[in-house]
Amino acid sequence: MNITSAKFEISNTDVKKCPSTPRHEYAFIGRSNVGKSSLINMLTGRKGLAMTSSTPGKTTLINHFLINDEWYIVDLPGYGYAQRGKKMQAQIKQIIEDYILEREQMTCLFVLVDSRHDPQKIDMEFIEWLGENGIPFALVFTKLDKMSAAAAKIQTGKYLERLKEQWEELPPVFYTSSANGRGKHELLDYIEELNKLPLLASGDE
Ligand SMILES: Nc1nc2c(ncn2[C@@H]2O[C@H](COP(=O)(O)OP(=O)(O)OP(=O)(O)O)[C@@H](O)[C@H]2O)c(=O)[nH]1
Ligand SMILES: [Mg+2]
């Protein structure tokens, strides 16, 4: 699939105020600084669409982008950024959880993990929580340009092994780099397939 148009639509802290038009929607989540906003820019081919920063904690709102006048990409705040302070962390956690649990038109949640790191407790617990709540998700390894192919195979392999301890079947897995475009076509093709499915949300379509 090609992306021919990508427009910022709205930012929210409240899931109830998110766009009500029934469209397929794909959200990007993961620890702060994992590369969510960068991946959205890479996928859409628009560098400044989602705001990125080398300092963690940049995205603090639910951001909707309308793609090809047809479906949404959603940039979410990252989780697990301790420097935010307890109150702000709790607020962000609430925003994320409400969005994930209440947003019926969210067809798939892409969970990003930094390919350089060993499996992190916070990611494993988050993924377990998704399972408990029946949330459809896929796993996206980011920043693959930062390591050799051999090292990447070992690191990402460790993650998948850990997941197999929790899950009988692994979710779809994508290997990406926002720096060199790796994984773009695979991700967009996956979304294209999901877009063909009937939207489960409100029956008023
Ligand atoms: N080399 C490399 N750097 C990346 C990649 N993706 C993101 N980065 C860098 O990682 C930093 C964080 O990227 P963001 O896209 O802002 O991360 P985020 O997950 O949206 O972060 P928050 O909004 O703070 O939760 C930036 O300095 C990016 O340039 C990648 O694939 N390769
Ligand atoms: Mg961000």
PDB file of C-alpha atoms and ligand atoms in Angstrom:
ATOM      1  CA  MET A   1       0.000   0.000   0.000  1.00  0.00           C
ATOM      2  CA  ASN A   2       1.127   3.536  -0.702  1.00  0.00           C
ATOM      3  CA  ILE A   3       0.322   6.428   1.563  1.00  0.00           C
ATOM      4  CA  THR A   4      -0.813   9.310  -0.587  1.00  0.00           C
ATOM      5  CA  SER A   5      -2.077  11.614   2.153  1.00  0.00           C
ATOM      6  CA  ALA A   6      -1.446  11.945   5.875  1.00  0.00           C
ATOM      7  CA  LYS A   7      -3.045  14.721   7.886  1.00  0.00           C
ATOM      8  CA  PHE A   8      -2.936  15.522  11.562  1.00  0.00           C
ATOM      9  CA  GLU A   9      -6.519  15.612  12.803  1.00  0.00           C
ATOM     10  CA  ILE A  10      -6.733  16.033  16.570  1.00  0.00           C
ATOM     11  CA  SER A  11      -4.945  15.597  19.914  1.00  0.00           C
ATOM     12  CA  ASN A  12      -6.774  14.401  23.021  1.00  0.00           C
ATOM     13  CA  THR A  13      -6.320  13.326  26.586  1.00  0.00           C
ATOM     14  CA  ASP A  14      -9.800  11.810  26.658  1.00  0.00           C
ATOM     15  CA  VAL A  15     -10.623   8.787  24.536  1.00  0.00           C
ATOM     16  CA  LYS A  16     -14.282   9.856  24.465  1.00  0.00           C
ATOM     17  CA  LYS A  17     -13.317  12.915  22.425  1.00  0.00           C
ATOM     18  CA  CYS A  18     -11.424  10.965  19.772  1.00  0.00           C
ATOM     19  CA  PRO A  19     -12.869  11.051  16.216  1.00  0.00           C
ATOM     20  CA  SER A  20     -16.232   9.337  16.025  1.00  0.00           C
ATOM     21  CA  THR A  21     -16.244   8.473  12.307  1.00  0.00           C
ATOM     22  CA  PRO A  22     -15.973   4.698  12.131  1.00  0.00           C
ATOM     23  CA  ARG A  23     -12.639   3.933  10.479  1.00  0.00           C
ATOM     24  CA  HIS A  24      -9.955   1.348  10.999  1.00  0.00           C
ATOM     25  CA  GLU A  25      -7.395   2.640  13.432  1.00  0.00           C
ATOM     26  CA  TYR A  26      -3.829   1.543  14.244  1.00  0.00           C
ATOM     27  CA  ALA A  27      -2.086   2.795  17.370  1.00  0.00           C
ATOM     28  CA  PHE A  28       1.601   2.755  18.278  1.00  0.00           C
ATOM     29  CA  ILE A  29       2.682   2.161  21.843  1.00  0.00           C
ATOM     30  CA  GLY A  30       5.845   1.273  23.771  1.00  0.00           C
ATOM     31  CA  ARG A  31       8.283   2.724  26.256  1.00  0.00           C
ATOM     32  CA  SER A  32       9.190   6.379  25.938  1.00  0.00           C
ATOM     33  CA  ASN A  33      11.883   6.989  23.325  1.00  0.00           C
ATOM     34  CA  VAL A  34      11.418   3.586  21.647  1.00  0.00           C
ATOM     35  CA  GLY A  35      10.674   5.347  18.356  1.00  0.00           C
ATOM     36  CA  LYS A  36       6.861   5.454  18.013  1.00  0.00           C
ATOM     37  CA  SER A  37       6.612   8.924  16.496  1.00  0.00           C
ATOM     38  CA  SER A  38       9.633   8.338  14.258  1.00  0.00           C
ATOM     39  CA  LEU A  39       8.075   5.132  12.934  1.00  0.00           C
ATOM     40  CA  ILE A  40       4.856   6.971  12.086  1.00  0.00           C
ATOM     41  CA  ASN A  41       6.861   9.562  10.152  1.00  0.00           C
ATOM     42  CA  MET A  42       8.769   6.817   8.357  1.00  0.00           C
ATOM     43  CA  LEU A  43       5.591   4.923   7.424  1.00  0.00           C
ATOM     44  CA  THR A  44       3.849   8.026   6.130  1.00  0.00           C
ATOM     45  CA  GLY A  45       6.974   9.477   4.478  1.00  0.00           C
ATOM     46  CA  ARG A  46       6.392  12.789   6.279  1.00  0.00           C
ATOM     47  CA  LYS A  47       9.254  13.752   8.528  1.00  0.00           C
ATOM     48  CA  GLY A  48       7.532  16.319  10.725  1.00  0.00           C
ATOM     49  CA  LEU A  49       4.090  14.720  10.985  1.00  0.00           C
ATOM     50  CA  ALA A  50       4.486  13.252  14.474  1.00  0.00           C
ATOM     51  CA  MET A  51       6.729  15.144  16.880  1.00  0.00           C
ATOM     52  CA  THR A  52       9.900  13.322  17.834  1.00  0.00           C
ATOM     53  CA  SER A  53      12.642  14.073  20.316  1.00  0.00           C
ATOM     54  CA  SER A  54      15.852  12.558  21.623  1.00  0.00           C
ATOM     55  CA  THR A  55      14.503  13.316  25.120  1.00  0.00           C
ATOM     56  CA  PRO A  56      11.987  10.698  26.330  1.00  0.00           C
ATOM     57  CA  GLY A  57       8.447  11.766  27.153  1.00  0.00           C
ATOM     58  CA  LYS A  58       7.828  13.907  24.055  1.00  0.00           C
ATOM     59  CA  THR A  59       4.381  12.612  23.149  1.00  0.00           C
ATOM     60  CA  THR A  60       1.853  13.173  25.948  1.00  0.00           C
ATOM     61  CA  LEU A  61      -1.451  13.053  24.066  1.00  0.00           C
ATOM     62  CA  ILE A  62      -3.500  10.721  21.884  1.00  0.00           C
ATOM     63  CA  ASN A  63      -2.759  12.021  18.368  1.00  0.00           C
ATOM     64  CA  HIS A  64      -4.924  11.060  15.407  1.00  0.00           C
ATOM     65  CA  PHE A  65      -3.595  11.205  11.840  1.00  0.00           C
ATOM     66  CA  LEU A  66      -5.958  10.562   8.933  1.00  0.00           C
ATOM     67  CA  ILE A  67      -4.307   8.414   6.271  1.00  0.00           C
ATOM     68  CA  ASN A  68      -5.457   8.317   2.623  1.00  0.00           C
ATOM     69  CA  ASP A  69      -8.720   9.888   3.829  1.00  0.00           C
ATOM     70  CA  GLU A  70      -9.637   6.399   4.908  1.00  0.00           C
ATOM     71  CA  TRP A  71      -8.034   5.137   8.132  1.00  0.00           C
ATOM     72  CA  TYR A  72      -6.234   6.427  11.203  1.00  0.00           C
ATOM     73  CA  ILE A  73      -2.780   6.149  12.656  1.00  0.00           C
ATOM     74  CA  VAL A  74      -2.620   7.019  16.345  1.00  0.00           C
ATOM     75  CA  ASP A  75       0.518   8.169  18.128  1.00  0.00           C
ATOM     76  CA  LEU A  76       0.345   7.493  21.862  1.00  0.00           C
ATOM     77  CA  PRO A  77       2.505   8.649  24.767  1.00  0.00           C
ATOM     78  CA  GLY A  78       5.156   6.206  25.889  1.00  0.00           C
ATOM     79  CA  TYR A  79       4.921   4.296  29.144  1.00  0.00           C
ATOM     80  CA  GLY A  80       7.499   3.816  31.866  1.00  0.00           C
ATOM     81  CA  TYR A  81       9.259   7.166  31.868  1.00  0.00           C
ATOM     82  CA  ALA A  82      10.122   7.620  35.547  1.00  0.00           C
ATOM     83  CA  GLN A  83      11.474  11.179  35.223  1.00  0.00           C
ATOM     84  CA  ARG A  84       7.971  12.379  34.479  1.00  0.00           C
ATOM     85  CA  GLY A  85       7.094  12.321  38.156  1.00  0.00           C
ATOM     86  CA  LYS A  86       4.488  10.103  39.800  1.00  0.00           C
ATOM     87  CA  LYS A  87       1.432  12.242  39.094  1.00  0.00           C
ATOM     88  CA  MET A  88       2.180  12.750  35.411  1.00  0.00           C
ATOM     89  CA  GLN A  89       3.076   9.061  35.034  1.00  0.00           C
ATOM     90  CA  ALA A  90      -0.245   8.046  36.559  1.00  0.00           C
ATOM     91  CA  GLN A  91      -2.114  10.431  34.238  1.00  0.00           C
ATOM     92  CA  ILE A  92      -0.367   9.095  31.153  1.00  0.00           C
ATOM     93  CA  LYS A  93      -1.006   5.505  32.250  1.00  0.00           C
ATOM     94  CA  GLN A  94      -4.707   6.314  32.591  1.00  0.00           C
ATOM     95  CA  ILE A  95      -4.852   7.919  29.141  1.00  0.00           C
ATOM     96  CA  ILE A  96      -3.169   4.905  27.555  1.00  0.00           C
ATOM     97  CA  GLU A  97      -5.266   2.309  29.381  1.00  0.00           C
ATOM     98  CA  ASP A  98      -8.567   4.059  28.703  1.00  0.00           C
ATOM     99  CA  TYR A  99      -7.693   4.436  25.044  1.00  0.00           C
ATOM    100  CA  ILE A 100      -6.713   0.778  24.631  1.00  0.00           C
ATOM    101  CA  LEU A 101      -9.686  -0.632  26.537  1.00  0.00           C
ATOM    102  CA  GLU A 102     -12.362   1.672  25.142  1.00  0.00           C
ATOM    103  CA  ARG A 103     -11.373   2.358  21.556  1.00  0.00           C
ATOM    104  CA  GLU A 104     -13.370  -0.266  19.713  1.00  0.00           C
ATOM    105  CA  GLN A 105     -12.251   0.733  16.231  1.00  0.00           C
ATOM    106  CA  MET A 106      -8.616   0.125  17.108  1.00  0.00           C
ATOM    107  CA  THR A 107      -7.973  -2.760  14.736  1.00  0.00           C
ATOM    108  CA  CYS A 108      -4.419  -3.447  15.889  1.00  0.00           C
ATOM    109  CA  LEU A 109      -2.060  -2.069  18.506  1.00  0.00           C
ATOM    110  CA  PHE A 110       1.576  -2.057  17.416  1.00  0.00           C
ATOM    111  CA  VAL A 111       3.768  -2.628  20.462  1.00  0.00           C
ATOM    112  CA  LEU A 112       7.255  -1.279  19.867  1.00  0.00           C
ATOM    113  CA  VAL A 113      10.355  -2.589  21.596  1.00  0.00           C
ATOM    114  CA  ASP A 114      13.927  -1.389  21.160  1.00  0.00           C
ATOM    115  CA  SER A 115      15.797  -4.214  19.442  1.00  0.00           C
ATOM    116  CA  ARG A 116      19.016  -3.393  21.335  1.00  0.00           C
ATOM    117  CA  HIS A 117      17.687  -4.186  24.775  1.00  0.00           C
ATOM    118  CA  ASP A 118      17.130  -7.416  26.663  1.00  0.00           C
ATOM    119  CA  PRO A 119      13.469  -8.225  27.377  1.00  0.00           C
ATOM    120  CA  GLN A 120      12.183  -5.613  29.803  1.00  0.00           C
ATOM    121  CA  LYS A 121       9.814  -6.414  32.661  1.00  0.00           C
ATOM    122  CA  ILE A 122       7.624  -3.422  31.877  1.00  0.00           C
ATOM    123  CA  ASP A 123       7.106  -4.574  28.271  1.00  0.00           C
ATOM    124  CA  MET A 124       6.383  -8.149  29.297  1.00  0.00           C
ATOM    125  CA  GLU A 125       3.848  -7.011  31.888  1.00  0.00           C
ATOM    126  CA  PHE A 126       2.227  -4.686  29.365  1.00  0.00           C
ATOM    127  CA  ILE A 127       1.936  -7.460  26.791  1.00  0.00           C
ATOM    128  CA  GLU A 128       0.489  -9.782  29.412  1.00  0.00           C
ATOM    129  CA  TRP A 129      -2.090  -7.122  30.265  1.00  0.00           C
ATOM    130  CA  LEU A 130      -3.026  -6.888  26.553  1.00  0.00           C
ATOM    131  CA  GLY A 131      -3.583 -10.639  26.540  1.00  0.00           C
ATOM    132  CA  GLU A 132      -5.737 -10.540  29.644  1.00  0.00           C
ATOM    133  CA  ASN A 133      -7.903  -7.906  27.995  1.00  0.00           C
ATOM    134  CA  GLY A 134      -8.063  -9.546  24.570  1.00  0.00           C
ATOM    135  CA  ILE A 135      -6.438  -6.636  22.746  1.00  0.00           C
ATOM    136  CA  PRO A 136      -5.230  -7.445  19.218  1.00  0.00           C
ATOM    137  CA  PHE A 137      -1.569  -6.517  18.885  1.00  0.00           C
ATOM    138  CA  ALA A 138       1.595  -7.026  16.863  1.00  0.00           C
ATOM    139  CA  LEU A 139       5.206  -6.697  17.973  1.00  0.00           C
ATOM    140  CA  VAL A 140       7.527  -4.197  16.286  1.00  0.00           C
ATOM    141  CA  PHE A 141      11.269  -4.203  16.875  1.00  0.00           C
ATOM    142  CA  THR A 142      12.726  -0.712  16.352  1.00  0.00           C
ATOM    143  CA  LYS A 143      16.146   0.860  15.659  1.00  0.00           C
ATOM    144  CA  LEU A 144      17.538  -2.150  13.815  1.00  0.00           C
ATOM    145  CA  ASP A 145      19.982   0.155  12.026  1.00  0.00           C
ATOM    146  CA  LYS A 146      21.839   0.530  15.306  1.00  0.00           C
ATOM    147  CA  MET A 147      23.172  -3.022  15.409  1.00  0.00           C
ATOM    148  CA  SER A 148      24.659  -5.727  13.211  1.00  0.00           C
ATOM    149  CA  ALA A 149      22.396  -8.343  11.683  1.00  0.00           C
ATOM    150  CA  ALA A 150      23.962 -11.014  13.891  1.00  0.00           C
ATOM    151  CA  ALA A 151      23.463  -9.047  17.108  1.00  0.00           C
ATOM    152  CA  ALA A 152      19.900  -8.200  16.090  1.00  0.00           C
ATOM    153  CA  LYS A 153      19.105 -11.848  15.566  1.00  0.00           C
ATOM    154  CA  ILE A 154      20.323 -12.717  19.062  1.00  0.00           C
ATOM    155  CA  GLN A 155      18.588  -9.794  20.800  1.00  0.00           C
ATOM    156  CA  THR A 156      15.237 -10.131  19.064  1.00  0.00           C
ATOM    157  CA  GLY A 157      15.451 -13.919  19.518  1.00  0.00           C
ATOM    158  CA  LYS A 158      15.662 -13.410  23.296  1.00  0.00           C
ATOM    159  CA  TYR A 159      12.453 -11.380  23.219  1.00  0.00           C
ATOM    160  CA  LEU A 160      10.616 -13.972  21.202  1.00  0.00           C
ATOM    161  CA  GLU A 161      11.776 -16.743  23.524  1.00  0.00           C
ATOM    162  CA  ARG A 162      10.441 -14.819  26.512  1.00  0.00           C
ATOM    163  CA  LEU A 163       7.137 -14.296  24.749  1.00  0.00           C
ATOM    164  CA  LYS A 164       6.850 -17.997  24.035  1.00  0.00           C
ATOM    165  CA  GLU A 165       6.874 -18.579  27.791  1.00  0.00           C
ATOM    166  CA  GLN A 166       3.662 -16.527  27.987  1.00  0.00           C
ATOM    167  CA  TRP A 167       1.967 -17.288  24.664  1.00  0.00           C
ATOM    168  CA  GLU A 168       1.230 -20.471  22.796  1.00  0.00           C
ATOM    169  CA  GLU A 169       1.329 -18.572  19.541  1.00  0.00           C
ATOM    170  CA  LEU A 170       3.464 -15.536  18.792  1.00  0.00           C
ATOM    171  CA  PRO A 171       1.846 -12.341  17.491  1.00  0.00           C
ATOM    172  CA  PRO A 172       2.877 -10.950  14.094  1.00  0.00           C
ATOM    173  CA  VAL A 173       6.437  -9.593  14.392  1.00  0.00           C
ATOM    174  CA  PHE A 174       7.996  -6.740  12.386  1.00  0.00           C
ATOM    175  CA  TYR A 175      11.637  -5.646  12.148  1.00  0.00           C
ATOM    176  CA  THR A 176      12.004  -1.926  11.509  1.00  0.00           C
ATOM    177  CA  SER A 177      14.285   1.074  11.299  1.00  0.00           C
ATOM    178  CA  SER A 178      13.000   4.597  10.947  1.00  0.00           C
ATOM    179  CA  ALA A 179      16.490   5.617   9.875  1.00  0.00           C
ATOM    180  CA  ASN A 180      16.619   3.424   6.767  1.00  0.00           C
ATOM    181  CA  GLY A 181      12.988   2.515   6.132  1.00  0.00           C
ATOM    182  CA  ARG A 182      13.295  -1.159   6.958  1.00  0.00           C
ATOM    183  CA  GLY A 183       9.946  -2.826   7.600  1.00  0.00           C
ATOM    184  CA  LYS A 184       7.865  -0.110   5.959  1.00  0.00           C
ATOM    185  CA  HIS A 185       6.315  -2.262   3.250  1.00  0.00           C
ATOM    186  CA  GLU A 186       5.724  -5.206   5.559  1.00  0.00           C
ATOM    187  CA  LEU A 187       3.867  -3.023   8.059  1.00  0.00           C
ATOM    188  CA  LEU A 188       1.830  -1.171   5.451  1.00  0.00           C
ATOM    189  CA  ASP A 189       0.919  -4.421   3.696  1.00  0.00           C
ATOM    190  CA  TYR A 190      -0.240  -5.857   7.014  1.00  0.00           C
ATOM    191  CA  ILE A 191      -2.409  -2.791   7.639  1.00  0.00           C
ATOM    192  CA  GLU A 192      -3.788  -3.038   4.108  1.00  0.00           C
ATOM    193  CA  GLU A 193      -4.915  -6.598   4.799  1.00  0.00           C
ATOM    194  CA  LEU A 194      -6.536  -5.618   8.113  1.00  0.00           C
ATOM    195  CA  ASN A 195      -8.305  -2.681   6.453  1.00  0.00           C
ATOM    196  CA  LYS A 196     -10.220  -5.202   4.338  1.00  0.00           C
ATOM    197  CA  LEU A 197     -11.805  -6.745   7.433  1.00  0.00           C
ATOM    198  CA  PRO A 198     -15.177  -5.508   8.635  1.00  0.00           C
ATOM    199  CA  LEU A 199     -14.892  -2.865  11.300  1.00  0.00           C
ATOM    200  CA  LEU A 200     -16.054  -4.279  14.609  1.00  0.00           C
ATOM    201  CA  ALA A 201     -16.886  -0.901  16.112  1.00  0.00           C
ATOM    202  CA  SER A 202     -20.273   0.792  16.370  1.00  0.00           C
ATOM    203  CA  GLY A 203     -22.806  -0.735  14.033  1.00  0.00           C
ATOM    204  CA  ASP A 204     -23.675   2.624  12.455  1.00  0.00           C
ATOM    205  CA  GLU A 205     -21.328   2.331   9.500  1.00  0.00           C
TER     206      GLU A 205
HETATM  207  N1  LIG B   1      18.935   5.297  14.692  1.00  0.00           N
HETATM  208  C1  LIG B   1      17.620   5.335  14.907  1.00  0.00           C
HETATM  209  N2  LIG B   1      17.117   6.259  15.752  1.00  0.00           N
HETATM  210  C2  LIG B   1      15.777   6.240  15.958  1.00  0.00           C
HETATM  211  C3  LIG B   1      14.911   5.321  15.322  1.00  0.00           C
HETATM  212  N3  LIG B   1      13.645   5.562  15.740  1.00  0.00           N
HETATM  213  C4  LIG B   1      13.726   6.605  16.594  1.00  0.00           C
HETATM  214  N4  LIG B   1      14.997   7.024  16.746  1.00  0.00           N
HETATM  215  C5  LIG B   1      15.465   8.106  17.612  1.00  0.00           C
HETATM  216  O1  LIG B   1      15.014   7.828  18.939  1.00  0.00           O
HETATM  217  C6  LIG B   1      14.595   9.027  19.593  1.00  0.00           C
HETATM  218  C7  LIG B   1      13.163   8.897  20.086  1.00  0.00           C
HETATM  219  O2  LIG B   1      12.299   8.819  18.966  1.00  0.00           O
HETATM  220  P1  LIG B   1      10.745   9.183  19.074  1.00  0.00           P
HETATM  221  O3  LIG B   1      10.147   8.757  17.770  1.00  0.00           O
HETATM  222  O4  LIG B   1      10.527  10.574  19.508  1.00  0.00           O
HETATM  223  O5  LIG B   1      10.307   8.173  20.241  1.00  0.00           O
HETATM  224  P2  LIG B   1       8.868   7.995  20.917  1.00  0.00           P
HETATM  225  O6  LIG B   1       8.702   6.537  21.176  1.00  0.00           O
HETATM  226  O7  LIG B   1       7.818   8.654  20.097  1.00  0.00           O
HETATM  227  O8  LIG B   1       9.096   8.749  22.301  1.00  0.00           O
HETATM  228  P3  LIG B   1       8.010   9.463  23.298  1.00  0.00           P
HETATM  229  O9  LIG B   1       7.052  10.246  22.475  1.00  0.00           O
HETATM  230  O10 LIG B   1       8.868  10.310  24.139  1.00  0.00           O
HETATM  231  O11 LIG B   1       7.353   8.346  24.051  1.00  0.00           O
HETATM  232  C8  LIG B   1      14.815  10.156  18.582  1.00  0.00           C
HETATM  233  O12 LIG B   1      16.063  10.757  18.843  1.00  0.00           O
HETATM  234  C9  LIG B   1      14.824   9.434  17.244  1.00  0.00           C
HETATM  235  O13 LIG B   1      15.584  10.096  16.259  1.00  0.00           O
HETATM  236  C10 LIG B   1      15.505   4.367  14.417  1.00  0.00           C
HETATM  237  O14 LIG B   1      14.838   3.506  13.819  1.00  0.00           O
HETATM  238  N5  LIG B   1      16.841   4.423  14.262  1.00  0.00           N
HETATM  239 MG    MG B   2       6.458  10.123  20.574  1.00  0.00          MG
END
